Amino acid sequence: MREKYKETFDGVHASQRLKTEVMNMTREENATRKHRIPAAALVAAILVIALAGTAVAEGLLGRVSVSPGTSDGGSGHTFHGNFQTVPLESLSEELLAYSKSGEWQRTLAFDSWTEAEEFIGVEVANNSRLEQTVPMESGFQLENMPEIRGNCLVTVTNSQHLPASVRMKADYHDDNADIHIFAVLKISEKTMDTSFSIGNAISGDTWTEETYVTPNGMEVTILTTEKPMTDSDGSPIIYTQYEASFATNNAFFYLRSAVGKGKSADRVLAALKEVLDAYE
């Protein structure tokens, strides 16, 4: 049940392995909306990530919305998050020194999310549930470059010898679900409003939207996506994937989990919500 994805981020084209890995990612009573994307068959998915600064209307900070379609005109859906940038003065001397080295972009591997935060100099998010969950090693590889592997990957993009954005990626595993986490911070000389969008374009799928509110009042947009696929034995199956997105602590978060063989859809969704509930 593997799909091929194409990732675009600030003009960087990642390897097929990374393309596959990146997206391979109110209460229960709230009204849901269904969108059926017309298509005769499942085609290759396209992951489109857009990073752009913008003025954010008052009251929208921390909110995440979802809309049909992607920024390149494809079918599917796109998350839009509004938050604030991280000021340069908050970053660690280590990260600032790296950016001054002149390298435009680089991905670094760390043993844990906490270790990655120490390198960045910012506490992005605390999550007691994930601290008790087994981390899974992730891989990142650009074409013709050695693969980088670690429990938390940090990609720093620089502009004029200063960090412009930081991406974090970490995967976790327990008996009920594999949780894949992606976070983005945008950097500026002073704190200002900004936005981030991430879209998944797959034709022939149906998705259902839910607004979930955690115990501490954080609003999360959760999409349940169902895709008709073929199992390894040739039998037709419905592949279910959950995508959750929110903005907090000057960061945009995207979490993904899917129902694999031997997994219960109810347990996977419950595990995802347990992780969401644990964010501080």
PDB file of C-alpha atoms in Angstrom, residues 7 12 39 51 87 114 122 126-127 137 190 193 207-208 231:
ATOM      1  CA  GLU A   7       7.394  17.283  -2.256  1.00  0.00           C
ATOM      2  CA  VAL A  12      13.922  21.980  -3.086  1.00  0.00           C
ATOM      3  CA  ALA A  39     -11.837  10.777 -10.291  1.00  0.00           C
ATOM      4  CA  LEU A  51       5.692  28.744   3.042  1.00  0.00           C
ATOM      5  CA  PRO A  87      12.426  36.148  16.782  1.00  0.00           C
ATOM      6  CA  THR A 114      14.251  17.524  23.174  1.00  0.00           C
ATOM      7  CA  VAL A 122      13.268  27.164  21.433  1.00  0.00           C
ATOM      8  CA  ASN A 126       6.012  19.472  25.418  1.00  0.00           C
ATOM      9  CA  ASN A 127       4.096  16.201  25.105  1.00  0.00           C
ATOM     10  CA  GLU A 137      14.234   6.472  13.166  1.00  0.00           C
ATOM     11  CA  LYS A 190      11.062  40.446  15.368  1.00  0.00           C
ATOM     12  CA  ASP A 193       2.179  37.317  12.039  1.00  0.00           C
ATOM     13  CA  TRP A 207     -12.363  13.028   3.343  1.00  0.00           C
ATOM     14  CA  THR A 208     -14.304  14.068   6.423  1.00  0.00           C
ATOM     15  CA  ASP A 231      -4.086  -5.208  -0.932  1.00  0.00           C
TER      16      ASP A 231
END
